[in-house]
Tab-separated table of N, CA and C in Angstrom:
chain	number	residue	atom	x	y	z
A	1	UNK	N	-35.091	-0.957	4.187
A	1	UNK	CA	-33.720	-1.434	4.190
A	1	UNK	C	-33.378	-1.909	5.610
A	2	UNK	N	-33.140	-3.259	5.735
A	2	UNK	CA	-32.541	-3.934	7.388
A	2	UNK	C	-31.346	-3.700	7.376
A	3	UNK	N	-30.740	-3.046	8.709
A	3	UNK	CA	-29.610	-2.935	8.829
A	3	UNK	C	-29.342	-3.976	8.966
A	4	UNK	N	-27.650	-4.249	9.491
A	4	UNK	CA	-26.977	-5.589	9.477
A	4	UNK	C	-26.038	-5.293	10.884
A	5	UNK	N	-25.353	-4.743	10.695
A	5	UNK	CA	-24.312	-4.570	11.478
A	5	UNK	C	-23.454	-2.952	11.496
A	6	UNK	N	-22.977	-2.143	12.732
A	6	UNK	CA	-22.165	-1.071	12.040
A	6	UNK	C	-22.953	0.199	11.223
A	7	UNK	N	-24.337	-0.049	11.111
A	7	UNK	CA	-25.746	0.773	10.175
A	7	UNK	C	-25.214	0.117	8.713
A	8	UNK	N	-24.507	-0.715	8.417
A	8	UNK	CA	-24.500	-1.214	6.868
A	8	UNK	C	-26.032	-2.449	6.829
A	9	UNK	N	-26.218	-1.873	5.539
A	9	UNK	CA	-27.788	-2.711	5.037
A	9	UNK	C	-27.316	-4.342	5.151
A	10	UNK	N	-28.031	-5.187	5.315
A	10	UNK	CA	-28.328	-6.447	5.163
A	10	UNK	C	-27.939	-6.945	3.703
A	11	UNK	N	-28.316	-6.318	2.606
A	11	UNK	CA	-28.022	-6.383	1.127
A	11	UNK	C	-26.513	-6.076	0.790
A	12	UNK	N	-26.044	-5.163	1.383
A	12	UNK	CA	-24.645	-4.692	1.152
A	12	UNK	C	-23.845	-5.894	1.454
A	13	UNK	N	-23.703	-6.583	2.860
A	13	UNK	CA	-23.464	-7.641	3.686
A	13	UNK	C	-23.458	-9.046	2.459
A	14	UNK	N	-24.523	-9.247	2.375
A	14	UNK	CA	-25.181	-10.246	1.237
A	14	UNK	C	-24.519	-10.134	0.108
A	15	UNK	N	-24.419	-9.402	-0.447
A	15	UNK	CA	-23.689	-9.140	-1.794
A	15	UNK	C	-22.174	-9.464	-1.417
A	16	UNK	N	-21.452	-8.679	-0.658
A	16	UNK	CA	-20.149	-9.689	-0.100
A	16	UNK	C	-19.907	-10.467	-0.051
A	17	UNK	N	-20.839	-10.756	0.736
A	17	UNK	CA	-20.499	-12.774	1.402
A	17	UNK	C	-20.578	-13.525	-0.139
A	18	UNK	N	-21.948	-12.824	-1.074
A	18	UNK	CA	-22.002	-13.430	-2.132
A	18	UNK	C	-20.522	-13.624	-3.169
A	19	UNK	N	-19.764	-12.388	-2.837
A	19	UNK	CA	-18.811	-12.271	-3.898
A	19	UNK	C	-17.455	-13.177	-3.150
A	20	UNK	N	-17.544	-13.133	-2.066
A	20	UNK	CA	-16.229	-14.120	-1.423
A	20	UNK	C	-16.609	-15.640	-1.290
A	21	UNK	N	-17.945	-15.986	-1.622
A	21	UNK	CA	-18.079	-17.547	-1.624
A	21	UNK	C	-17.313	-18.232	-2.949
A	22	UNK	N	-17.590	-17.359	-4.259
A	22	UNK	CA	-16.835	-18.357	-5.152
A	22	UNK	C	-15.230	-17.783	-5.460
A	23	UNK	N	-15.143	-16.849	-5.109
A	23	UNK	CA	-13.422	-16.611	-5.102
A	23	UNK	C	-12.934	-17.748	-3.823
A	24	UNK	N	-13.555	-18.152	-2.922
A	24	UNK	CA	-12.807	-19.537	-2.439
A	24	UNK	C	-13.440	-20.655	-2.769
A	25	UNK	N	-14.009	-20.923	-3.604
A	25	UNK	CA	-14.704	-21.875	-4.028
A	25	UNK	C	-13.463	-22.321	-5.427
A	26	UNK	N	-13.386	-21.271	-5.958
A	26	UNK	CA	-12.361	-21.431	-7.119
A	26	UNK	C	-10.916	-21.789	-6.340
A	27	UNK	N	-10.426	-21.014	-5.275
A	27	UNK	CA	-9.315	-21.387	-4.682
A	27	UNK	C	-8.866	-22.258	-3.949
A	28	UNK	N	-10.031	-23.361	-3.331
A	28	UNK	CA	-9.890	-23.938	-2.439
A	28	UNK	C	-8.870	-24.860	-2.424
A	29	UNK	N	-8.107	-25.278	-3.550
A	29	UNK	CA	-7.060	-26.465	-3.893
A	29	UNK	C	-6.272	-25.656	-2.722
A	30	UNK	N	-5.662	-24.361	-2.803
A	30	UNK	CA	-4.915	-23.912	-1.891
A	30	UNK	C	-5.012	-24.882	-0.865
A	31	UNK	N	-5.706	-24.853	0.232
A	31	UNK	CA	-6.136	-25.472	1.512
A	31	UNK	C	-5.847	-26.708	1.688
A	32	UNK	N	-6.206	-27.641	0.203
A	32	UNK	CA	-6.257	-29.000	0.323
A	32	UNK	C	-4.626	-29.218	0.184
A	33	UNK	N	-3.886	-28.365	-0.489
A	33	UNK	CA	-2.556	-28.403	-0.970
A	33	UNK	C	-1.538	-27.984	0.721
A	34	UNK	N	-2.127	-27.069	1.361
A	34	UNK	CA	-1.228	-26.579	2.484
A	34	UNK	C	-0.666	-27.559	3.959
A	35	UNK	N	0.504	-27.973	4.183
A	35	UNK	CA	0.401	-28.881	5.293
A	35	UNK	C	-0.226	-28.400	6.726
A	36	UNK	N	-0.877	-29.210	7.791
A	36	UNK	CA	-1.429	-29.080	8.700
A	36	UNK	C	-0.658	-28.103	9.699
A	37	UNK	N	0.704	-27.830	9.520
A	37	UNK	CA	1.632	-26.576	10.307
A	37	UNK	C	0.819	-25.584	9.770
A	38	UNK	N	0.930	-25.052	8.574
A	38	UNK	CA	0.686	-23.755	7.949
A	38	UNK	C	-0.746	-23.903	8.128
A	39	UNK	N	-1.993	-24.703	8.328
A	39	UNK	CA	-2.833	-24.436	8.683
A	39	UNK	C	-3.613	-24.019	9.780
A	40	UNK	N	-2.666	-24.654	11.028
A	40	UNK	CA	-3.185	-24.594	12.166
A	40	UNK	C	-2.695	-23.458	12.886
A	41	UNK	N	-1.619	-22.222	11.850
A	41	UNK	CA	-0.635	-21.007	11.883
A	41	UNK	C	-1.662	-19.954	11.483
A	42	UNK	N	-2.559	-19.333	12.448
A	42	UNK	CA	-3.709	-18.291	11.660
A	42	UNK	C	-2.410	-17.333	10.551
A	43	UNK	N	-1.484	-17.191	11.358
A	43	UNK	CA	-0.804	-15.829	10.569
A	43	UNK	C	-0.193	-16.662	9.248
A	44	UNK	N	0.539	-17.863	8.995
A	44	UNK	CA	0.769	-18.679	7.913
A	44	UNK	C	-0.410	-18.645	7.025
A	45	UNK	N	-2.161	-19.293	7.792
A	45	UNK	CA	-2.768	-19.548	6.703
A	45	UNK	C	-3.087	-17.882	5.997
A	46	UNK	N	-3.081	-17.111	6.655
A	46	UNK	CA	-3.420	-15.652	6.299
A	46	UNK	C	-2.945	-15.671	5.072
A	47	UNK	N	-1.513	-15.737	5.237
A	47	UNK	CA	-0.484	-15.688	4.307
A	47	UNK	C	-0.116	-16.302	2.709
A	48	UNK	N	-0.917	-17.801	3.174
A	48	UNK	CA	-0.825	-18.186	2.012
A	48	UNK	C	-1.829	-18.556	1.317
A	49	UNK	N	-3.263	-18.031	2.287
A	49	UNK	CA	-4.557	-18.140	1.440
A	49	UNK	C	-5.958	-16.683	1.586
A	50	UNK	N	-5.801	-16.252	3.115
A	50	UNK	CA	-6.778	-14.865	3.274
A	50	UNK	C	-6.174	-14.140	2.256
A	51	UNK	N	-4.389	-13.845	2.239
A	51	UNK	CA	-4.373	-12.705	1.438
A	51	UNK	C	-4.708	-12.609	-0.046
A	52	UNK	N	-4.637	-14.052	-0.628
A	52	UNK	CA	-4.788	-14.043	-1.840
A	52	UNK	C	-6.259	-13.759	-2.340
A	53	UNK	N	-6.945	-14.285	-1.556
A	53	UNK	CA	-8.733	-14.120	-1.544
A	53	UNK	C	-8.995	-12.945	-1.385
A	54	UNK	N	-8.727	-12.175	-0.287
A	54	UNK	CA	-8.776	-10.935	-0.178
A	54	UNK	C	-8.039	-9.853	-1.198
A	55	UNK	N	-7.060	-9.954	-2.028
A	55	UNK	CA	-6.770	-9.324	-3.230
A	55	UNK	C	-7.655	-9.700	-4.508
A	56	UNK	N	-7.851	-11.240	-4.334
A	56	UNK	CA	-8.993	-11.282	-5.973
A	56	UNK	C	-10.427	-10.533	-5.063
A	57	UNK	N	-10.741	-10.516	-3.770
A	57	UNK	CA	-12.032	-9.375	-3.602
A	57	UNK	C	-12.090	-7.956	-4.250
A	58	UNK	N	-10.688	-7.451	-4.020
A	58	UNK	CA	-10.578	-6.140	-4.103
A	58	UNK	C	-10.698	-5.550	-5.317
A	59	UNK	N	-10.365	-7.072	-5.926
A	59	UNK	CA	-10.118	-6.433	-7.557
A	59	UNK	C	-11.987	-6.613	-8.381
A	60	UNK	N	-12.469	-7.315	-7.697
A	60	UNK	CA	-13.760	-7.924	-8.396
A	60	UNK	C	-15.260	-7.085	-7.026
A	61	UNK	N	-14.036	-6.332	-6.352
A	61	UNK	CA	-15.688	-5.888	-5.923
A	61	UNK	C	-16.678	-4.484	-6.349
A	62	UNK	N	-15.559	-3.581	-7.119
A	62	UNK	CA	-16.204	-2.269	-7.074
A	62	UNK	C	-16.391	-1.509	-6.220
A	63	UNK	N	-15.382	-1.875	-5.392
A	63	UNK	CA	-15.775	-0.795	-4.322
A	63	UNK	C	-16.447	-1.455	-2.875
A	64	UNK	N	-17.440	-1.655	-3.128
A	64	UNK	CA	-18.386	-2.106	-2.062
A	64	UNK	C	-17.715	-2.212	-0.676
A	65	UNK	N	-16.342	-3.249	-0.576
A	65	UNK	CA	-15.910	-3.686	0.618
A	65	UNK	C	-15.244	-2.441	1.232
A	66	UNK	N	-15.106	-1.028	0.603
A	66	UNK	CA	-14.994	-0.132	1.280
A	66	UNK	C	-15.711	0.724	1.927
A	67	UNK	N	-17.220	0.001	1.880
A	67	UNK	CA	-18.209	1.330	2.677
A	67	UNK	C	-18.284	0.100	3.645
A	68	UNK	N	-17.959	-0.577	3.941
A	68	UNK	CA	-18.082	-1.825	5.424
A	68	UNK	C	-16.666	-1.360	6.568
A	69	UNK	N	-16.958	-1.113	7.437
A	69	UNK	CA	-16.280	-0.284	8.577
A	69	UNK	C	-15.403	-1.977	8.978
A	70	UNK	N	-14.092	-1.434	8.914
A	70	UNK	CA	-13.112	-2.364	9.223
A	70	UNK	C	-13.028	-3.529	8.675
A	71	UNK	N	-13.584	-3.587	7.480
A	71	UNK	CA	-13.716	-4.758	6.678
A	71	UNK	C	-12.808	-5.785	6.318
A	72	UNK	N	-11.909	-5.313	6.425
A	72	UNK	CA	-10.430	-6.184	6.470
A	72	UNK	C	-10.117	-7.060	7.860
A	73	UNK	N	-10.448	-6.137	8.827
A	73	UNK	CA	-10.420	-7.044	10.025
A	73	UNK	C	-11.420	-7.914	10.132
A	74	UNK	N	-12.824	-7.975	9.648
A	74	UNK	CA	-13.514	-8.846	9.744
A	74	UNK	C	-13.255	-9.678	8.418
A	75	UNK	N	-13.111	-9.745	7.357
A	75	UNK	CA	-12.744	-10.383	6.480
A	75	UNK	C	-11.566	-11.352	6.819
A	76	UNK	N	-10.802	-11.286	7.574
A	76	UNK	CA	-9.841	-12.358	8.284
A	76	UNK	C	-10.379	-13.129	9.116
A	77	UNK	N	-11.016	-12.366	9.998
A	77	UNK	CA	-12.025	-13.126	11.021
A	77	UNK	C	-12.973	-14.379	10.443
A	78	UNK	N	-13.599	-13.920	8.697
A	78	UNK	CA	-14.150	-15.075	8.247
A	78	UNK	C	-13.682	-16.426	7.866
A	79	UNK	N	-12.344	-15.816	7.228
A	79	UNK	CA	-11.475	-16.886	6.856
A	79	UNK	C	-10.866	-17.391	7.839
A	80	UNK	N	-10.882	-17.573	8.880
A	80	UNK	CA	-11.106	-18.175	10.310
A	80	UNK	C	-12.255	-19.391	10.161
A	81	UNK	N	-12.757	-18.709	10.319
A	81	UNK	CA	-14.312	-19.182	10.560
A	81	UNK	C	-14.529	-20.008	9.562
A	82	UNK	N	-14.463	-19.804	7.907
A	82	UNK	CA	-14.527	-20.869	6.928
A	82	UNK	C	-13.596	-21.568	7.011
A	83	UNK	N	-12.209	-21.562	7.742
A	83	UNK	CA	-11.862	-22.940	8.068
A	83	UNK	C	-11.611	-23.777	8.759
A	84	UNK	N	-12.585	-23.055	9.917
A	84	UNK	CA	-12.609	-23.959	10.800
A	84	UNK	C	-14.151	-25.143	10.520
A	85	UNK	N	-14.494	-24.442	9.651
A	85	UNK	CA	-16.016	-25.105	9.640
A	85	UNK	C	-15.628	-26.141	8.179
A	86	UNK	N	-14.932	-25.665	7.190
A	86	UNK	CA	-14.997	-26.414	5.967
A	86	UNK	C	-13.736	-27.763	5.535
A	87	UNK	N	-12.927	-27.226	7.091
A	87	UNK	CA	-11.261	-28.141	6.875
A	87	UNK	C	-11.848	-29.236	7.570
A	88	UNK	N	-11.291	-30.769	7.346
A	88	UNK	CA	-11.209	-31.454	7.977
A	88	UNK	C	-9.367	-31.820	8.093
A	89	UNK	N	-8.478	-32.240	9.186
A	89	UNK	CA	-7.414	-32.891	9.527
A	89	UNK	C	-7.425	-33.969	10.179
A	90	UNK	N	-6.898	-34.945	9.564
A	90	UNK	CA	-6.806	-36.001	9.526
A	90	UNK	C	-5.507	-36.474	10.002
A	91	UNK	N	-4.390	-36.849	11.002
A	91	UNK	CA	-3.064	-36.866	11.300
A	91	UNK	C	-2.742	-35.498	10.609
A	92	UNK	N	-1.891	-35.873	9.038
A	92	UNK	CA	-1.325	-35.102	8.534
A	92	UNK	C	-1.648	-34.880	7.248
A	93	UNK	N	-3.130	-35.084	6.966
A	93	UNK	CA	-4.344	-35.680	6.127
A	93	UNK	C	-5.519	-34.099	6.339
A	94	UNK	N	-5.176	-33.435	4.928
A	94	UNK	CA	-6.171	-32.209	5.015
A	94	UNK	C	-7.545	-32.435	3.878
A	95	UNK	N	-8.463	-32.280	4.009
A	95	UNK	CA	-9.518	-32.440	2.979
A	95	UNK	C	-10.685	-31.394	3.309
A	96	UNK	N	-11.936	-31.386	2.594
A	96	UNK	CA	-12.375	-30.122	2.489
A	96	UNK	C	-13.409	-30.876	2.559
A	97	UNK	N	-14.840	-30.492	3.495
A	97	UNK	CA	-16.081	-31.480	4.078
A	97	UNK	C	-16.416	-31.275	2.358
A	98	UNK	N	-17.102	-32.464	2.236
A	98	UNK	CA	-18.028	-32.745	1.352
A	98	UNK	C	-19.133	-31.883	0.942
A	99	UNK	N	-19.574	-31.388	2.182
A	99	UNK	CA	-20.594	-29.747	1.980
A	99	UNK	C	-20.159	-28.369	1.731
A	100	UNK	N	-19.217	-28.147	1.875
A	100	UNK	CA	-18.193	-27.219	2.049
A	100	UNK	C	-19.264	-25.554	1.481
A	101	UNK	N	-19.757	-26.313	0.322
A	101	UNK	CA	-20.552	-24.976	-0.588
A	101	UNK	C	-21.773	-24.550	-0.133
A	102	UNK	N	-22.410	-25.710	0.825
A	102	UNK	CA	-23.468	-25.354	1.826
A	102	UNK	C	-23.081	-24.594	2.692
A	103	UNK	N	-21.840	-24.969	3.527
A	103	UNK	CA	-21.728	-24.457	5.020
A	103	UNK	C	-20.939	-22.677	4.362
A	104	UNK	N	-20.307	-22.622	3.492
A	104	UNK	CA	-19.343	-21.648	3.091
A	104	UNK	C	-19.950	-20.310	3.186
A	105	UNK	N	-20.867	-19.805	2.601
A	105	UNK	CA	-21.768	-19.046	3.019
A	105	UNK	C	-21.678	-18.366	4.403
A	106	UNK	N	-22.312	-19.012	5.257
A	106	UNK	CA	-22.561	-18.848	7.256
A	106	UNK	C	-21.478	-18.716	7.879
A	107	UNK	N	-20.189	-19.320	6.803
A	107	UNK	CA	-19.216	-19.312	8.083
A	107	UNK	C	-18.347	-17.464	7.765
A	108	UNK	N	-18.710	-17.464	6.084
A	108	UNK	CA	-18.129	-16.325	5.796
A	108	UNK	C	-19.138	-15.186	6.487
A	109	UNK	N	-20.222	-15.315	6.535
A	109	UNK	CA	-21.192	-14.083	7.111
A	109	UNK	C	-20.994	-14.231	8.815
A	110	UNK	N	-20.409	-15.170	9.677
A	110	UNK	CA	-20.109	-15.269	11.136
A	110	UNK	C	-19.544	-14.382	11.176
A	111	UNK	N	-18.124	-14.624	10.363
A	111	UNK	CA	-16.785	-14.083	10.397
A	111	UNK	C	-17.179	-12.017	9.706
A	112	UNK	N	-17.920	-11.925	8.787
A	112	UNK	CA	-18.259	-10.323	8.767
A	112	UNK	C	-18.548	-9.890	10.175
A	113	UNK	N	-19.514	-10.522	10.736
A	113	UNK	CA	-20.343	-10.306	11.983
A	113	UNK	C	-19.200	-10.121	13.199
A	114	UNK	N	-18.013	-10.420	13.278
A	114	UNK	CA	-17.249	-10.306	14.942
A	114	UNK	C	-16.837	-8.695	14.306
């Protein structure tokens, strides 16, 4: 068993990241829908998109995201990180890269990692 981070396994980690890629994969209209204020507002976007992601986790994980030490604080930290990597802004012009389902993954496992 490889640790990861914190002594949590590599698999534990994996299985997360696995379960928060398509709960924003399904949500992402959010993002494309939010104006460039409320995006560029970490505590706004929290508000009107980490928290919602982070409640469909809680409900669909079994548990899991509670044996990860401060998991909530890093779980914000990702959703950081996935949007800074998956948003594009455009003036006042929001869209979602074309890869988004490639990069979504790495940016959510960065963001476990701080």
């Amino acid at each position: 068993m490889e640790e990861y981070m914190f002594g949590i396994d590599k698999d534990k980690i994996d299985k997360v990241t696995q379960m928060i890629s398509p709960i924003i994969e399904d949500k992402i209209d959010i993002i494309k829908n939010m104006g460039v204020e409320t995006l560029n507002n970490d505590e706004k976007f929290h508000e009107k998109f980490s928290d919602k992601i982070y409640s469909l986790l809680a409900l669909s994980s079994a548990g899991v995201i509670k044996i990860i030490p401060f998991f909530k604080k890093k779980f914000y930290a990702s959703m950081i990180e996935v949007k800074n990597e998956i948003v594009e802004i455009d003036g006042e012009e929001i869209s979602i890269r074309p890869d988004f389902k490639e990069k979504l993954p790495q940016a959510v496992l960065r963001g476990l990692k701080k």
